[in-house]
Amino acid sequence: EAFKPTLILVSAGFDAADGDEGSMQDGVVGIDLHAEDYLWVGNQLQGVQANLACPIVAVLEGGYGSWDADSEEYDRSQLANNCLQFLQGLRVQD
């Protein structure tokens, strides 16, 4: 708060999600965040933004989905839900 930013810029890395291809490297499990974690992060940022009265810009920088070997393509439904939860968390509550 002492810095008094005029903008909050968020590099939103959704590849930390449980099951996301980006969360696992060389067989090592990653952070494994869940939809409620992204909601919590959004809520925290919204609270900071409300105190500072400056806009938030969030940029999707990572998140791939989970590989579906049967269809040989990425299933991005969990990625979409995590993004939605993050945005829901950013909403100002009435």
Coordinates of C-alpha atoms in Angstrom, one line a residue:
E1 CA 0.0 0.0 0.0
A2 CA 2.9 2.4 0.7
F3 CA 4.0 2.0 -3.0
K4 CA 0.6 3.2 -4.2
P5 CA 0.5 1.5 -7.6
T6 CA -1.8 2.8 -10.3
L7 CA -2.2 -0.7 -11.8
I8 CA -2.0 -4.3 -10.6
L9 CA -0.7 -6.6 -13.4
V10 CA -1.1 -10.3 -12.8
S11 CA 0.6 -13.0 -14.7
A12 CA -2.0 -15.8 -14.2
G13 CA -0.3 -19.2 -14.4
F14 CA -3.0 -21.8 -14.6
D15 CA -0.5 -24.5 -15.4
A16 CA -0.1 -25.0 -11.6
A17 CA -3.5 -26.8 -11.6
D18 CA -3.9 -30.4 -10.6
G19 CA -3.8 -32.5 -13.7
D20 CA -2.5 -29.7 -16.0
E21 CA 0.3 -30.8 -18.4
G22 CA 2.4 -27.8 -17.2
S23 CA 2.1 -28.8 -13.6
M24 CA 4.1 -32.0 -14.1
Q25 CA 7.6 -32.0 -15.3
D26 CA 9.7 -35.2 -15.8
G27 CA 7.2 -37.2 -13.7
V28 CA 7.5 -34.8 -10.8
V29 CA 4.2 -33.6 -9.4
G30 CA 3.7 -29.8 -9.3
I31 CA 1.8 -27.5 -7.1
D32 CA -1.6 -29.0 -7.9
L33 CA -4.0 -26.1 -7.3
H34 CA -7.8 -26.6 -7.5
A35 CA -10.6 -24.4 -8.7
E36 CA -11.3 -23.2 -5.1
D37 CA -7.6 -22.1 -4.9
Y38 CA -8.0 -19.9 -8.0
L39 CA -11.2 -18.4 -6.5
W40 CA -9.3 -17.6 -3.3
V41 CA -6.5 -15.9 -5.2
G42 CA -9.0 -13.8 -7.1
N43 CA -10.7 -12.9 -3.9
Q44 CA -7.4 -11.8 -2.3
L45 CA -6.5 -9.7 -5.3
Q46 CA -10.0 -8.1 -5.3
G47 CA -9.5 -7.1 -1.7
V48 CA -6.1 -5.6 -2.4
Q49 CA -7.5 -3.8 -5.4
A50 CA -10.4 -2.4 -3.4
N51 CA -8.0 -0.9 -0.9
L52 CA -5.8 0.6 -3.5
A53 CA -8.5 1.8 -5.9
C54 CA -6.6 0.8 -9.0
P55 CA -7.4 -1.5 -11.9
I56 CA -6.3 -5.1 -12.2
V57 CA -5.1 -6.6 -15.5
A58 CA -4.7 -10.3 -15.6
V59 CA -2.9 -12.1 -18.4
L60 CA -3.2 -15.8 -19.0
E61 CA 0.5 -17.0 -19.2
G62 CA 0.1 -20.7 -18.6
G63 CA -2.3 -23.5 -18.6
Y64 CA -2.6 -26.2 -21.1
G65 CA -5.2 -28.7 -19.9
S66 CA -4.8 -32.4 -19.5
W67 CA -3.8 -34.6 -22.3
D68 CA -6.5 -37.1 -23.4
A69 CA -4.6 -40.0 -25.0
D70 CA -7.9 -41.5 -26.4
S71 CA -8.7 -38.4 -28.5
E72 CA -5.1 -37.3 -28.8
E73 CA -5.9 -33.7 -27.8
Y74 CA -6.0 -31.5 -24.7
D75 CA -9.1 -31.5 -22.5
R76 CA -9.3 -27.8 -21.5
S77 CA -12.5 -28.0 -19.4
Q78 CA -10.7 -27.8 -16.1
L79 CA -8.5 -24.9 -17.4
A80 CA -11.7 -23.1 -18.4
N81 CA -13.3 -23.7 -15.0
N82 CA -10.1 -22.5 -13.1
C83 CA -10.1 -19.3 -15.2
L84 CA -13.8 -18.8 -14.5
Q85 CA -13.2 -19.3 -10.7
F86 CA -10.3 -16.8 -10.8
L87 CA -12.5 -14.2 -12.5
Q88 CA -15.4 -14.9 -10.1
G89 CA -13.0 -14.1 -7.3
L90 CA -12.1 -10.8 -8.8
R91 CA -15.7 -9.7 -8.9
V92 CA -16.8 -7.0 -6.5
Q93 CA -19.2 -8.5 -4.0
D94 CA -22.4 -6.5 -3.4

